Amino acid sequence: MAQAYFGGGTRILLKETAGLLMVFVCFLSLTEAAMFPDVKVEPVIMDEQVLWLREAVGEVNTYRIPIITYTPKGNLIALAEARKCTEDDGGAKFIALRRSLDKGATWKPTEFIVDDGDVPDGLNLGAVVVDEEKDIIFIVYSLCAHYYMCNVSSTMLIASLDDGITWTRPRNLSKEIGTKMFCAGPGYGIQKKYEPHKGRLIVCGHGTIEGDGIFCLLSDNHGNNWTNGGNLKSIPYNQPKQNKDFNPDECQPYELPDGSVVINARNQNFYHCNCRIVVHSTDGCDTLPVENVKFEKDLIDPAVAAGALLKNNIVFFTNPANEHKRLNLTLRWSYSGSSWGDNSIQIWSGPSGYSCITTLDGSVEESKYIYVIYEKGHFHTDDTISVAKVHLYGGI
């Protein structure tokens, strides 16, 4: 398995320059940090484009579950579920992909990189995670997540070694992690930049409605092997739920400079409030202690998958900012990571659903931008999937 996703010797020529590159990266990071320590965030939407439309075209009925990520070479990849016959969560699907090689200015045509055939309970798009140390992009997704005309769920993995141009055949992780239903994300996984467990890949997600909660998958050898990490189970666990039960669901992790991981989660049954559940892990998601759970009352939420990202030591968050309806896609930010105040800008006032955030690093100019992909509609939340390029500092 050592060569499962990357060929030995292909990067030998880079070793001689690794030291110089590390010096440059460290210098660049310090430069960017020095430029933005006290700069006030004043977001401006510089550009927005529709990537996918709801209308049935060819074999696709509806596009849902938008995800966006950077790539090792500094490009952008957008992903979505291309639902073949219905707008419902079940049914057969493709994983749809579009690439941008010019920082979101233009996007290449849609490609279908996974096809589950005509199964009655098809794939659920989960999370993308970039291994920056090995220049690999992984996508984690699930099969038979709803147990509709099937009874064994599988967690699947594909990988790209060439910046998202080609992808490996799907690999079933069931022998490593079991067959408990696990839906990653939806969003992105992380590679830890700091100790503890520097370099670890972390993908978090949720389980079935009865056996729900936050569950994390971990890899300490660049995706060659995966293990089950920490979890935060619903209460009552593996039992039917009622309104106001504790039931964390779809989630997005990000890492803080102190090495801790924050997981921002959907509060499925509105336990304690119509707001987000947040849990901190200080051991690289080996555990998700219940004593580290808090409720972000400022982040009102109608129970939906949301975007979260740490950039320039500021936490950014996107969701439909409404307690009951999927309306009003809003970008919020926190300088402390725990206090949000009135720091917000509306991205879209109408129907809006799932969202995801990414950023490109590597230059001072790119430190000014984030990219928000989200479900945007005039009549339904899934009329389109759109991506907005947001300048964080007033367009300057």
CSV table of C-alpha atoms in Angstrom, one decimal:
chain,number,residue,atom,x,y,z
A,1,MET,CA,0.0,0.0,0.0
A,2,ALA,CA,3.0,2.3,0.3
A,3,GLN,CA,2.7,3.2,-3.4
A,4,ALA,CA,-1.1,3.2,-3.5
A,5,TYR,CA,-1.5,6.8,-4.5
A,6,PHE,CA,2.0,8.2,-5.3
A,7,GLY,CA,4.9,6.8,-7.2
A,8,GLY,CA,8.3,6.4,-5.4
A,9,GLY,CA,11.1,8.6,-6.7
A,10,THR,CA,8.9,11.0,-8.6
A,11,ARG,CA,9.8,13.9,-6.3
A,12,ILE,CA,13.5,13.1,-5.7
A,13,LEU,CA,14.6,16.1,-7.8
A,14,LEU,CA,12.7,18.4,-5.5
A,15,LYS,CA,14.6,17.5,-2.3
A,16,GLU,CA,17.6,19.7,-3.1
A,17,THR,CA,15.4,22.7,-3.2
A,18,ALA,CA,13.2,21.8,-0.3
A,19,GLY,CA,15.2,23.8,2.2
A,20,LEU,CA,15.1,27.0,0.1
A,21,LEU,CA,11.4,26.5,-0.5
A,22,MET,CA,10.7,26.1,3.2
A,23,VAL,CA,12.6,29.4,3.9
A,24,PHE,CA,10.5,31.1,1.2
A,25,VAL,CA,7.2,29.8,2.5
A,26,CYS,CA,8.0,30.7,6.1
A,27,PHE,CA,9.0,34.2,5.0
A,28,LEU,CA,5.9,34.6,2.9
A,29,SER,CA,3.7,33.4,5.8
A,30,LEU,CA,5.3,35.9,8.1
A,31,THR,CA,4.9,38.7,5.5
A,32,GLU,CA,1.2,38.0,5.1
A,33,ALA,CA,0.7,37.9,8.8
A,34,ALA,CA,2.5,41.2,9.2
A,35,MET,CA,0.2,42.8,6.6
A,36,PHE,CA,-3.1,41.8,8.2
A,37,PRO,CA,-2.7,41.9,12.0
A,38,ASP,CA,-5.1,44.8,12.6
A,39,VAL,CA,-6.8,45.2,9.2
A,40,LYS,CA,-10.5,45.5,9.4
A,41,VAL,CA,-12.5,43.0,7.4
A,42,GLU,CA,-14.8,44.7,4.9
A,43,PRO,CA,-15.9,42.0,2.4
A,44,VAL,CA,-16.8,42.9,-1.1
A,45,ILE,CA,-18.1,40.4,-3.7
A,46,MET,CA,-15.8,40.9,-6.6
A,47,ASP,CA,-17.3,38.3,-8.9
A,48,GLU,CA,-20.0,35.6,-8.9
A,49,GLN,CA,-20.7,32.9,-11.4
A,50,VAL,CA,-23.3,30.1,-11.7
A,51,LEU,CA,-21.5,26.8,-12.2
A,52,TRP,CA,-24.6,24.4,-12.4
A,53,LEU,CA,-28.3,24.8,-13.1
A,54,ARG,CA,-31.1,22.8,-11.6
A,55,GLU,CA,-32.8,22.2,-15.0
A,56,ALA,CA,-32.5,18.6,-16.3
A,57,VAL,CA,-29.8,18.3,-18.9
A,58,GLY,CA,-28.8,14.9,-20.3
A,59,GLU,CA,-28.6,12.4,-17.5
A,60,VAL,CA,-28.7,14.9,-14.7
A,61,ASN,CA,-31.9,16.2,-13.0
A,62,THR,CA,-30.4,18.3,-10.2
A,63,TYR,CA,-27.0,19.5,-8.8
A,64,ARG,CA,-26.6,19.7,-5.1
A,65,ILE,CA,-24.0,19.5,-2.2
A,66,PRO,CA,-21.5,22.1,-3.5
A,67,ILE,CA,-17.8,21.8,-2.4
A,68,ILE,CA,-14.9,23.9,-3.3
A,69,THR,CA,-11.1,23.4,-2.7
A,70,TYR,CA,-7.7,24.7,-3.6
A,71,THR,CA,-5.3,22.4,-5.3
A,72,PRO,CA,-1.6,21.8,-4.7
A,73,LYS,CA,-0.7,23.9,-7.8
A,74,GLY,CA,-2.8,26.8,-6.8
A,75,ASN,CA,-5.9,26.1,-8.8
A,76,LEU,CA,-9.6,25.7,-7.8
A,77,ILE,CA,-11.9,22.7,-8.0
A,78,ALA,CA,-15.6,22.8,-7.5
A,79,LEU,CA,-17.6,19.6,-6.8
A,80,ALA,CA,-21.2,18.6,-6.6
A,81,GLU,CA,-23.6,15.7,-6.6
A,82,ALA,CA,-25.2,15.3,-10.1
A,83,ARG,CA,-28.4,13.6,-9.2
A,84,LYS,CA,-29.6,11.6,-12.2
A,85,CYS,CA,-33.3,11.0,-11.9
A,86,THR,CA,-34.6,13.0,-9.0
A,87,GLU,CA,-33.8,15.9,-6.7
A,88,ASP,CA,-34.0,13.6,-3.7
A,89,ASP,CA,-31.1,12.5,-1.6
A,90,GLY,CA,-31.5,8.9,-2.7
A,91,GLY,CA,-31.0,7.5,-6.2
A,92,ALA,CA,-28.1,7.2,-8.6
A,93,LYS,CA,-25.6,10.1,-9.1
A,94,PHE,CA,-22.4,11.3,-10.6
A,95,ILE,CA,-19.7,13.3,-8.8
A,96,ALA,CA,-19.5,16.4,-11.0
A,97,LEU,CA,-16.3,18.5,-11.2
A,98,ARG,CA,-15.3,21.8,-12.7
A,99,ARG,CA,-11.7,23.3,-12.6
A,100,SER,CA,-10.5,26.9,-12.7
A,101,LEU,CA,-6.9,27.6,-13.7
A,102,ASP,CA,-7.2,31.4,-13.3
A,103,LYS,CA,-8.3,32.0,-9.8
A,104,GLY,CA,-12.0,31.6,-10.5
A,105,ALA,CA,-12.2,33.9,-13.5
A,106,THR,CA,-13.2,31.0,-15.8
A,107,TRP,CA,-14.2,27.4,-15.3
A,108,LYS,CA,-13.7,24.4,-17.5
A,109,PRO,CA,-16.7,22.3,-18.6
A,110,THR,CA,-18.2,19.8,-16.2
A,111,GLU,CA,-16.6,16.4,-15.9
A,112,PHE,CA,-18.2,13.3,-14.2
A,113,ILE,CA,-15.4,11.7,-12.2
A,114,VAL,CA,-17.5,9.0,-10.4
A,115,ASP,CA,-20.6,7.2,-11.8
A,116,ASP,CA,-22.5,4.9,-9.5
A,117,GLY,CA,-24.6,3.4,-12.3
A,118,ASP,CA,-28.3,3.0,-11.7
A,119,VAL,CA,-28.3,1.9,-8.0
A,120,PRO,CA,-31.4,2.8,-6.0
A,121,ASP,CA,-29.3,4.3,-3.1
A,122,GLY,CA,-26.4,6.0,-4.8
A,123,LEU,CA,-23.4,8.0,-3.7
A,124,ASN,CA,-23.4,10.8,-1.2
A,125,LEU,CA,-20.7,13.4,-1.9
A,126,GLY,CA,-18.7,14.0,1.3
A,127,ALA,CA,-15.5,15.8,1.7
A,128,VAL,CA,-12.3,16.8,-0.2
A,129,VAL,CA,-9.0,16.9,1.6
A,130,VAL,CA,-5.6,18.1,0.2
A,131,ASP,CA,-2.4,16.4,1.3
A,132,GLU,CA,0.0,19.3,0.7
A,133,GLU,CA,3.1,17.2,1.7
A,134,LYS,CA,2.5,14.7,-1.1
A,135,ASP,CA,0.5,16.9,-3.5
A,136,ILE,CA,-2.5,14.5,-3.4
A,137,ILE,CA,-6.2,15.4,-3.5
A,138,PHE,CA,-8.6,13.0,-1.9
A,139,ILE,CA,-12.4,12.8,-2.1
A,140,VAL,CA,-14.4,10.8,0.4
A,141,TYR,CA,-17.9,9.8,-0.3
A,142,SER,CA,-20.4,7.1,0.8
A,143,LEU,CA,-22.6,4.5,-0.8
A,144,CYS,CA,-25.9,3.1,0.5
A,145,ALA,CA,-26.1,5.9,3.1
A,146,HIS,CA,-29.9,5.7,3.4
A,147,TYR,CA,-30.2,1.9,3.4
A,148,TYR,CA,-32.8,2.1,0.6
A,149,MET,CA,-33.0,-1.3,-1.1
A,150,CYS,CA,-29.5,-2.1,0.4
A,151,ASN,CA,-28.2,-2.9,3.8
A,152,VAL,CA,-24.4,-2.3,3.9
A,153,SER,CA,-23.0,1.2,3.8
A,154,SER,CA,-19.5,1.8,2.3
A,155,THR,CA,-17.1,4.7,2.7
A,156,MET,CA,-15.3,5.2,-0.6
A,157,LEU,CA,-12.1,7.1,-1.5
A,158,ILE,CA,-10.7,8.4,-4.8
A,159,ALA,CA,-7.4,10.4,-5.2
A,160,SER,CA,-5.8,12.6,-7.8
A,161,LEU,CA,-2.0,12.9,-8.1
A,162,ASP,CA,-2.1,15.4,-11.0
A,163,ASP,CA,-4.0,18.4,-9.5
A,164,GLY,CA,-7.4,17.0,-10.2
A,165,ILE,CA,-7.0,16.1,-13.9
A,166,THR,CA,-7.3,12.4,-13.4
A,167,TRP,CA,-8.6,10.2,-10.5
A,168,THR,CA,-7.9,6.8,-9.2
A,169,ARG,CA,-10.5,4.0,-9.2
A,170,PRO,CA,-12.7,4.1,-6.1
A,171,ARG,CA,-11.3,2.4,-3.0
A,172,ASN,CA,-13.6,0.9,-0.4
A,173,LEU,CA,-12.4,1.7,3.2
A,174,SER,CA,-14.8,-0.7,4.9
A,175,LYS,CA,-12.1,-3.3,5.8
A,176,GLU,CA,-10.2,-0.5,7.7
A,177,ILE,CA,-13.0,1.5,9.3
A,178,GLY,CA,-16.1,-0.8,9.2
A,179,THR,CA,-19.5,-0.5,7.6
A,180,LYS,CA,-21.2,2.0,10.0
A,181,MET,CA,-22.8,4.6,7.8
A,182,PHE,CA,-20.5,7.6,7.6
A,183,CYS,CA,-21.3,10.7,5.4
A,184,ALA,CA,-18.2,12.9,5.3
A,185,GLY,CA,-18.6,16.7,5.5
A,186,PRO,CA,-20.0,17.9,3.3
A,187,GLY,CA,-17.1,20.3,2.8
A,188,TYR,CA,-13.4,19.8,3.2
A,189,GLY,CA,-11.1,17.8,5.4
A,190,ILE,CA,-7.9,19.2,6.8
A,191,GLN,CA,-4.2,18.3,7.0
A,192,LYS,CA,-2.8,19.4,10.3
A,193,LYS,CA,-0.2,22.1,10.0
A,194,TYR,CA,0.7,22.1,13.7
A,195,GLU,CA,1.4,19.6,16.5
A,196,PRO,CA,0.0,17.4,17.8
A,197,HIS,CA,-0.1,15.0,14.9
A,198,LYS,CA,1.3,17.4,12.4
A,199,GLY,CA,0.6,16.1,8.8
A,200,ARG,CA,-2.4,14.1,9.9
A,201,LEU,CA,-5.4,14.0,7.5
A,202,ILE,CA,-8.7,14.5,9.2
A,203,VAL,CA,-12.1,14.0,7.6
A,204,CYS,CA,-15.2,14.5,9.8
A,205,GLY,CA,-18.9,13.7,9.1
A,206,HIS,CA,-22.0,12.3,10.5
A,207,GLY,CA,-23.9,9.0,10.8
A,208,THR,CA,-27.5,7.8,10.4
A,209,ILE,CA,-30.4,9.8,11.9
A,210,GLU,CA,-30.7,7.3,14.8
A,211,GLY,CA,-27.0,6.7,15.2
A,212,ASP,CA,-26.0,10.3,14.4
A,213,GLY,CA,-23.3,12.5,15.7
A,214,ILE,CA,-19.9,13.7,14.6
A,215,PHE,CA,-17.4,11.0,13.6
A,216,CYS,CA,-13.9,11.6,12.3
A,217,LEU,CA,-11.6,9.5,10.1
A,218,LEU,CA,-7.8,9.9,10.5
A,219,SER,CA,-4.8,9.0,8.4
A,220,ASP,CA,-1.2,9.4,9.6
A,221,ASN,CA,0.5,8.1,6.4
A,222,HIS,CA,-0.9,10.3,3.7
A,223,GLY,CA,-4.1,8.4,3.0
A,224,ASN,CA,-2.6,4.9,2.7
A,225,ASN,CA,-4.5,3.7,5.8
A,226,TRP,CA,-7.4,5.2,7.7
A,227,THR,CA,-8.7,4.7,11.2
A,228,ASN,CA,-11.7,5.8,13.2
A,229,GLY,CA,-11.0,8.8,15.3
A,230,GLY,CA,-13.0,10.7,17.9
A,231,ASN,CA,-16.8,11.0,18.0
A,232,LEU,CA,-19.5,13.1,19.6
A,233,LYS,CA,-22.6,10.8,19.6
A,234,SER,CA,-26.2,11.9,19.6
A,235,ILE,CA,-28.4,11.5,22.7
A,236,PRO,CA,-30.2,9.1,22.8
A,237,TYR,CA,-27.8,7.2,20.6
A,238,ASN,CA,-29.2,4.6,18.1
A,239,GLN,CA,-32.7,5.5,19.0
A,240,PRO,CA,-35.4,7.6,17.3
A,241,LYS,CA,-35.0,11.3,17.8
A,242,GLN,CA,-37.4,14.0,18.9
A,243,ASN,CA,-37.3,17.7,18.6
A,244,LYS,CA,-34.7,19.3,20.9
A,245,ASP,CA,-32.7,16.1,21.2
A,246,PHE,CA,-28.9,16.5,21.0
A,247,ASN,CA,-28.1,15.5,17.5
A,248,PRO,CA,-25.0,17.0,15.9
A,249,ASP,CA,-24.8,16.3,12.1
A,250,GLU,CA,-23.1,17.6,9.0
A,251,CYS,CA,-19.9,19.4,10.0
A,252,GLN,CA,-16.8,21.4,9.0
A,253,PRO,CA,-13.5,21.2,10.8
A,254,TYR,CA,-10.7,23.7,10.7
A,255,GLU,CA,-7.4,24.0,12.6
A,256,LEU,CA,-6.3,26.9,14.9
A,257,PRO,CA,-2.7,28.1,15.2
A,258,ASP,CA,-2.4,26.4,18.6
A,259,GLY,CA,-2.9,23.0,16.9
A,260,SER,CA,-6.4,22.5,18.2
A,261,VAL,CA,-9.2,21.5,15.8
A,262,VAL,CA,-12.6,23.2,15.8
A,263,ILE,CA,-15.6,21.4,14.3
A,264,ASN,CA,-18.6,23.5,13.5
A,265,ALA,CA,-21.7,21.3,13.1
A,266,ARG,CA,-25.4,21.3,12.1
A,267,ASN,CA,-27.7,21.2,15.1
A,268,GLN,CA,-30.2,18.8,13.5
A,269,ASN,CA,-32.8,18.7,16.3
A,270,PHE,CA,-32.2,22.3,17.6
A,271,TYR,CA,-30.9,21.2,21.0
A,272,HIS,CA,-30.5,24.2,23.2
A,273,CYS,CA,-31.1,26.7,20.4
A,274,ASN,CA,-31.6,27.2,16.6
A,275,CYS,CA,-27.9,27.7,16.2
A,276,ARG,CA,-24.6,25.9,15.5
A,277,ILE,CA,-22.9,23.3,17.7
A,278,VAL,CA,-19.1,23.6,18.0
A,279,VAL,CA,-16.7,21.2,19.6
A,280,HIS,CA,-12.9,21.6,20.1
A,281,SER,CA,-10.3,18.8,19.9
A,282,THR,CA,-6.9,19.3,21.4
A,283,ASP,CA,-5.5,15.9,20.3
A,284,GLY,CA,-5.9,15.9,16.6
A,285,CYS,CA,-9.4,14.5,16.7
A,286,ASP,CA,-8.4,11.4,18.6
A,287,THR,CA,-11.2,12.5,20.9
A,288,LEU,CA,-14.1,15.0,20.8
A,289,PRO,CA,-14.7,15.6,24.5
A,290,VAL,CA,-18.3,16.6,25.5
A,291,GLU,CA,-16.8,19.2,27.9
A,292,ASN,CA,-15.5,21.0,24.9
A,293,VAL,CA,-18.9,21.5,23.3
A,294,LYS,CA,-20.5,24.9,23.0
A,295,PHE,CA,-23.4,26.5,21.3
A,296,GLU,CA,-22.8,29.5,19.0
A,297,LYS,CA,-26.0,31.4,19.7
A,298,ASP,CA,-24.9,34.2,17.4
A,299,LEU,CA,-24.8,31.8,14.5
A,300,ILE,CA,-28.5,31.2,14.0
A,301,ASP,CA,-29.1,28.3,11.7
A,302,PRO,CA,-32.1,26.4,10.2
A,303,ALA,CA,-30.2,23.1,10.3
A,304,VAL,CA,-28.1,23.0,7.2
A,305,ALA,CA,-24.5,22.3,6.1
A,306,ALA,CA,-22.4,25.4,6.4
A,307,GLY,CA,-19.0,26.7,5.5
A,308,ALA,CA,-16.2,27.6,7.9
A,309,LEU,CA,-12.6,28.6,7.3
A,310,LEU,CA,-9.7,30.1,9.2
A,311,LYS,CA,-7.8,32.7,7.2
A,312,ASN,CA,-5.4,35.4,8.3
A,313,ASN,CA,-6.2,34.3,11.9
A,314,ILE,CA,-9.8,35.2,11.4
A,315,VAL,CA,-12.7,32.7,11.3
A,316,PHE,CA,-15.1,33.0,8.5
A,317,PHE,CA,-18.5,31.3,8.4
A,318,THR,CA,-21.3,31.0,5.8
A,319,ASN,CA,-24.9,29.8,6.1
A,320,PRO,CA,-28.5,30.8,5.6
A,321,ALA,CA,-28.8,33.1,8.5
A,322,ASN,CA,-32.3,32.3,9.5
A,323,GLU,CA,-33.7,30.3,12.4
A,324,HIS,CA,-36.3,28.4,10.4
A,325,LYS,CA,-35.9,28.8,6.6
A,326,ARG,CA,-33.0,28.4,4.2
A,327,LEU,CA,-32.8,32.0,3.2
A,328,ASN,CA,-30.3,34.8,3.5
A,329,LEU,CA,-26.9,33.3,2.7
A,330,THR,CA,-24.6,35.3,4.9
A,331,LEU,CA,-20.9,35.6,5.5
A,332,ARG,CA,-19.8,36.2,9.1
A,333,TRP,CA,-16.4,36.6,10.7
A,334,SER,CA,-14.9,36.5,14.1
A,335,TYR,CA,-11.5,38.0,15.1
A,336,SER,CA,-11.5,35.9,18.3
A,337,GLY,CA,-13.1,32.7,16.9
A,338,SER,CA,-15.8,32.8,19.6
A,339,SER,CA,-17.4,36.3,19.4
A,340,TRP,CA,-19.2,37.2,16.2
A,341,GLY,CA,-21.1,40.5,17.0
A,342,ASP,CA,-22.5,42.2,14.0
A,343,ASN,CA,-19.7,41.2,11.6
A,344,SER,CA,-21.6,40.1,8.6
A,345,ILE,CA,-22.4,40.7,4.9
A,346,GLN,CA,-25.3,39.3,3.0
A,347,ILE,CA,-24.2,37.3,-0.1
A,348,TRP,CA,-27.8,36.4,-1.3
A,349,SER,CA,-31.1,37.3,0.2
A,350,GLY,CA,-33.2,34.6,-1.4
A,351,PRO,CA,-33.4,30.8,-1.1
A,352,SER,CA,-30.0,29.4,-0.2
A,353,GLY,CA,-28.8,26.1,1.2
A,354,TYR,CA,-25.5,24.3,1.6
A,355,SER,CA,-22.2,26.3,1.4
A,356,CYS,CA,-18.4,25.8,1.5
A,357,ILE,CA,-15.4,28.1,1.7
A,358,THR,CA,-11.9,27.9,0.4
A,359,THR,CA,-8.9,30.1,-0.2
A,360,LEU,CA,-5.7,30.2,-2.3
A,361,ASP,CA,-2.5,30.8,-0.5
A,362,GLY,CA,1.0,31.5,-1.7
A,363,SER,CA,1.0,35.2,-2.4
A,364,VAL,CA,0.1,38.4,-0.5
A,365,GLU,CA,-2.5,39.2,-3.2
A,366,GLU,CA,-4.3,35.8,-2.6
A,367,SER,CA,-4.4,36.5,1.1
A,368,LYS,CA,-7.1,39.1,0.4
A,369,TYR,CA,-9.7,36.6,-1.1
A,370,ILE,CA,-11.9,33.7,-0.2
A,371,TYR,CA,-14.2,31.7,-2.5
A,372,VAL,CA,-17.7,30.8,-1.4
A,373,ILE,CA,-19.7,28.1,-3.2
A,374,TYR,CA,-23.4,27.7,-2.3
A,375,GLU,CA,-26.8,26.6,-3.3
A,376,LYS,CA,-28.6,29.6,-4.6
A,377,GLY,CA,-32.2,30.0,-5.9
A,378,HIS,CA,-35.0,32.2,-6.8
A,379,PHE,CA,-37.8,29.7,-6.2
A,380,HIS,CA,-35.9,26.7,-4.6
A,381,THR,CA,-32.6,26.5,-2.7
A,382,ASP,CA,-31.2,24.2,-5.3
A,383,ASP,CA,-32.0,26.2,-8.5
A,384,THR,CA,-28.3,26.8,-9.1
A,385,ILE,CA,-24.9,26.3,-7.6
A,386,SER,CA,-23.0,29.5,-7.6
A,387,VAL,CA,-19.5,30.6,-6.6
A,388,ALA,CA,-18.6,34.0,-5.3
A,389,LYS,CA,-15.1,35.5,-5.1
A,390,VAL,CA,-15.0,37.7,-2.0
A,391,HIS,CA,-12.4,40.4,-1.4
A,392,LEU,CA,-12.0,40.6,2.4
A,393,TYR,CA,-10.6,44.1,2.7
A,394,GLY,CA,-12.9,46.5,0.7
A,395,GLY,CA,-11.5,45.7,-2.7
A,396,ILE,CA,-8.2,47.4,-2.0
